[in-house]
Amino acid sequence: KQEVTQIPAALSVPEGENLVLNCSFTDSAIYNLQWFRQDPGKGLTSLLLIQSSQREQTSGRLNASLDKSSGRSTLYIAASQPGDSATYLCAAETGANNLFFGTGTRLTVIP
Amino acid sequence: DTAVSQTPKYLVTQMGNDKSIKCEQNLGHDTMYWYKQDSKKFLKIMFSYNNKELIINETVPNRFSPKSPDKAHLNLHINSLELGDSAVYFCASSQQIGGGSDTQYFGPGTRLTVL
């Protein structure tokens, strides 16, 4: 069964710094890898979706990469801002839109 | 305009009661889901429906029964509530099932507390 792990569990950085969040998954037979953002007390917002045939996706200051063979994905955030503070979740889709979520990385960007 | 809405936002109830959570999406999507996020913030899928048909039914006690009256609504009914049911329940929707390119849109969540 698919297991998704995220490290670190929490991260604090000063504003302006570039940072990388890591996600690993045990079963490489995935349809896609997705990154979400969750603000306290709110639902999830989709950030990026990388299909299994793709290596990376970019949206603004966010860049996500996927290495299926090694079971890893990274989310790179450039020039971090206090508004980026949230919990970031990655999820691997194994079929029929069945998403397996990681435990999240709680990011705090200090002004 | 709210894309995926859930009611109620908060639900506090006693053990043994029966309760329902409602979900509606106005995105015209074919597929809807229920997820449970536990106290450790771990998010796990419970059910998915495609055009009112059950597609995914993870290992969930049969006290939980989803009902989809039409493809814009997916309600969750819970019988005989237990302390361990306390969690945040999220509804989500996506355009279709399969294909590997569908983004899921999440509702704001319903925080259920069982006393």
Coordinates of C-alpha atoms in Angstrom, one line a residue:
Chain A
K1 CA 0.0 0.0 0.0
Q2 CA 1.2 3.5 -0.8
E3 CA 2.9 5.4 2.0
V4 CA 3.8 9.0 1.7
T5 CA 6.3 10.8 3.9
Q6 CA 7.3 14.4 4.2
I7 CA 10.3 15.9 5.8
P8 CA 10.8 18.1 7.6
A9 CA 7.6 18.1 9.7
A10 CA 8.2 21.8 10.4
L11 CA 10.4 24.5 9.0
S12 CA 11.0 28.2 9.9
V13 CA 12.9 30.5 7.6
P14 CA 13.5 34.2 7.4
E15 CA 11.6 36.1 4.7
G16 CA 13.3 36.1 1.3
E17 CA 15.0 32.8 1.7
N18 CA 14.6 30.0 -0.9
L19 CA 13.5 26.6 0.5
V20 CA 12.8 23.0 -0.4
L21 CA 10.2 20.7 0.9
N22 CA 10.6 17.0 0.5
C23 CA 8.1 14.2 -0.2
S24 CA 8.8 10.5 -0.7
F25 CA 6.4 7.7 -1.7
T26 CA 6.9 3.9 -1.5
D27 CA 5.0 2.8 -4.7
S28 CA 6.3 4.3 -7.9
A29 CA 3.2 3.2 -9.8
I30 CA 1.5 6.6 -9.5
Y31 CA -0.7 8.6 -11.9
N32 CA 0.5 11.9 -10.6
L33 CA 2.0 13.7 -7.6
Q34 CA 0.2 16.7 -6.2
W35 CA 1.1 19.5 -3.8
F36 CA -1.5 21.3 -1.7
R37 CA -1.4 24.1 0.8
Q38 CA -3.5 24.1 3.9
D39 CA -4.0 27.3 6.0
P40 CA -5.1 26.9 9.7
G41 CA -8.8 26.1 9.9
K42 CA -9.2 26.0 6.2
G43 CA -9.5 23.4 3.4
L44 CA -6.8 22.5 1.0
T45 CA -5.8 24.5 -2.0
S46 CA -4.1 22.8 -5.0
L47 CA -0.7 24.2 -5.9
L48 CA 0.8 22.0 -8.5
L49 CA 0.1 18.6 -10.2
I50 CA 2.8 16.7 -11.9
Q51 CA 1.7 13.9 -14.1
S52 CA 3.7 10.6 -14.0
S53 CA 5.2 11.4 -17.4
Q54 CA 6.4 14.8 -16.4
R55 CA 9.5 15.8 -14.4
E56 CA 8.4 19.2 -13.1
Q57 CA 5.8 21.9 -13.0
T58 CA 6.1 25.6 -12.2
S59 CA 3.7 28.2 -11.0
G60 CA 5.0 31.6 -10.1
R61 CA 7.6 31.2 -7.3
L62 CA 6.8 27.5 -6.9
N63 CA 8.5 24.7 -8.7
A64 CA 7.8 21.0 -8.1
S65 CA 9.9 18.1 -9.4
L66 CA 9.1 14.4 -9.6
D67 CA 11.5 11.5 -9.7
K68 CA 9.3 8.4 -10.0
S69 CA 12.1 5.9 -10.0
S70 CA 13.4 7.1 -6.7
G71 CA 10.0 7.8 -5.2
R72 CA 10.7 11.4 -4.5
S73 CA 9.2 14.9 -5.2
T74 CA 10.4 18.3 -4.0
L75 CA 8.6 21.6 -3.8
Y76 CA 10.9 24.6 -4.2
I77 CA 9.7 28.0 -3.0
A78 CA 11.7 31.0 -4.2
A79 CA 12.0 34.2 -2.3
S80 CA 9.7 33.1 0.6
Q81 CA 7.1 35.6 2.0
P82 CA 5.2 35.6 5.3
G83 CA 2.1 34.9 3.2
D84 CA 3.6 31.5 2.3
S85 CA 3.3 30.4 5.9
A86 CA 1.0 27.3 5.9
T87 CA 1.1 23.5 6.0
Y88 CA 2.2 22.0 2.7
L89 CA 0.9 18.5 1.8
C90 CA 2.0 16.3 -1.0
A91 CA -0.3 13.5 -2.3
A92 CA 0.3 10.6 -4.7
E93 CA -2.5 9.4 -6.9
T94 CA -2.6 5.7 -7.4
G95 CA -5.6 5.5 -9.7
A96 CA -9.3 6.3 -9.7
N97 CA -8.3 9.7 -8.2
N98 CA -7.3 7.9 -5.0
L99 CA -4.9 10.3 -3.2
F100 CA -2.5 9.2 -0.5
F101 CA -1.4 12.1 1.5
G102 CA 1.8 12.8 3.4
T103 CA 1.7 14.2 7.0
G104 CA 2.7 17.7 5.8
T105 CA 5.4 20.3 6.4
R106 CA 4.4 23.2 8.5
L107 CA 6.2 26.3 7.1
T108 CA 6.7 29.5 9.0
V109 CA 8.2 32.5 7.1
I110 CA 9.5 35.1 9.6
P111 CA 9.2 38.7 8.5
Chain B
D1 CA -19.0 32.1 -5.3
T2 CA -18.1 29.1 -3.1
A3 CA -17.0 26.2 -5.3
V4 CA -17.3 23.4 -2.7
S5 CA -19.3 24.1 0.4
Q6 CA -20.0 22.1 3.5
T7 CA -22.5 22.4 6.3
P8 CA -22.2 22.6 9.2
K9 CA -18.7 24.1 9.8
Y10 CA -18.7 22.8 13.4
L11 CA -20.6 19.9 14.9
V12 CA -20.5 19.0 18.6
T13 CA -22.5 16.0 19.7
Q14 CA -22.8 13.2 22.2
M15 CA -21.6 9.7 21.8
G16 CA -24.2 7.4 20.3
N17 CA -26.0 10.1 18.3
D18 CA -26.5 10.1 14.5
K19 CA -25.4 13.1 12.5
S20 CA -25.1 14.2 8.9
I21 CA -22.7 16.5 7.1
K22 CA -23.7 18.0 3.8
C23 CA -21.5 18.9 0.8
E24 CA -22.4 20.7 -2.4
Q25 CA -20.2 21.7 -5.4
N26 CA -21.1 24.2 -8.1
L27 CA -18.2 23.4 -10.4
G28 CA -20.1 20.9 -12.6
H29 CA -17.8 18.2 -11.6
D30 CA -18.6 14.5 -11.9
T31 CA -16.6 13.1 -9.0
M32 CA -16.9 13.9 -5.2
Y33 CA -15.0 12.7 -2.2
W34 CA -15.0 12.5 1.6
Y35 CA -11.8 12.7 3.5
K36 CA -11.0 12.5 7.2
Q37 CA -8.2 14.5 8.9
D38 CA -7.4 13.2 12.3
S39 CA -5.9 15.0 15.3
K40 CA -2.4 14.5 13.9
K41 CA -3.5 16.2 10.7
F42 CA -3.2 13.0 8.7
L43 CA -5.6 13.2 5.7
K44 CA -7.1 10.0 4.4
I45 CA -9.7 9.3 1.8
M46 CA -13.0 7.7 2.9
F47 CA -15.2 7.5 -0.2
S48 CA -15.4 8.8 -3.7
Y49 CA -18.5 8.9 -6.0
N50 CA -18.5 9.4 -9.7
N51 CA -21.9 10.5 -11.2
K52 CA -23.7 9.2 -8.0
E53 CA -21.9 5.9 -8.2
L54 CA -19.6 4.7 -5.4
I55 CA -16.1 4.2 -6.7
I56 CA -13.8 4.2 -3.7
N57 CA -14.8 2.8 -0.3
E58 CA -11.7 2.6 1.9
T59 CA -11.8 0.7 5.2
V60 CA -14.4 2.7 7.0
P61 CA -16.8 1.4 9.6
N62 CA -20.3 0.8 8.1
R63 CA -21.6 3.4 10.6
F64 CA -20.5 5.9 7.9
S65 CA -22.8 6.0 4.9
P66 CA -22.4 8.4 2.0
K67 CA -25.4 9.4 -0.1
S68 CA -25.3 11.2 -3.4
P69 CA -28.8 12.4 -4.4
D70 CA -27.3 14.0 -7.5
K71 CA -23.8 14.6 -8.8
A72 CA -23.6 18.1 -7.2
H73 CA -24.2 16.7 -3.7
L74 CA -22.5 14.1 -1.5
N75 CA -23.7 13.9 2.0
L76 CA -22.1 11.9 4.8
H77 CA -24.3 10.3 7.5
I78 CA -22.7 8.8 10.6
N79 CA -24.6 6.5 13.0
S80 CA -23.8 5.8 16.6
L81 CA -21.0 8.3 16.9
E82 CA -17.9 7.3 18.8
L83 CA -15.2 9.4 20.4
G84 CA -12.7 8.3 17.7
D85 CA -14.9 9.9 15.1
S86 CA -13.8 13.3 16.3
A87 CA -11.9 14.8 13.3
V88 CA -12.2 17.3 10.5
Y89 CA -14.1 16.0 7.5
F90 CA -13.4 17.4 4.1
C91 CA -15.4 17.1 1.0
A92 CA -13.8 17.5 -2.4
S93 CA -14.7 17.3 -6.1
S94 CA -12.9 16.9 -9.4
Q95 CA -13.9 17.0 -13.0
Q96 CA -13.7 13.3 -13.7
I97 CA -12.2 10.1 -12.4
G98 CA -9.0 8.6 -13.8
G99 CA -6.8 10.2 -16.3
G100 CA -4.2 11.3 -13.9
S101 CA -4.5 15.0 -14.5
D102 CA -7.5 16.1 -12.3
T103 CA -7.1 18.6 -9.6
Q104 CA -9.3 18.1 -6.6
Y105 CA -11.1 21.1 -5.1
F106 CA -11.6 21.0 -1.3
G107 CA -14.4 22.4 0.9
P108 CA -13.6 24.3 4.1
G109 CA -14.1 21.3 6.3
T110 CA -16.4 20.3 9.1
R111 CA -14.9 19.9 12.6
L112 CA -16.8 17.1 14.4
T113 CA -16.3 16.8 18.1
V114 CA -17.9 13.8 19.9
L115 CA -18.2 14.1 23.6

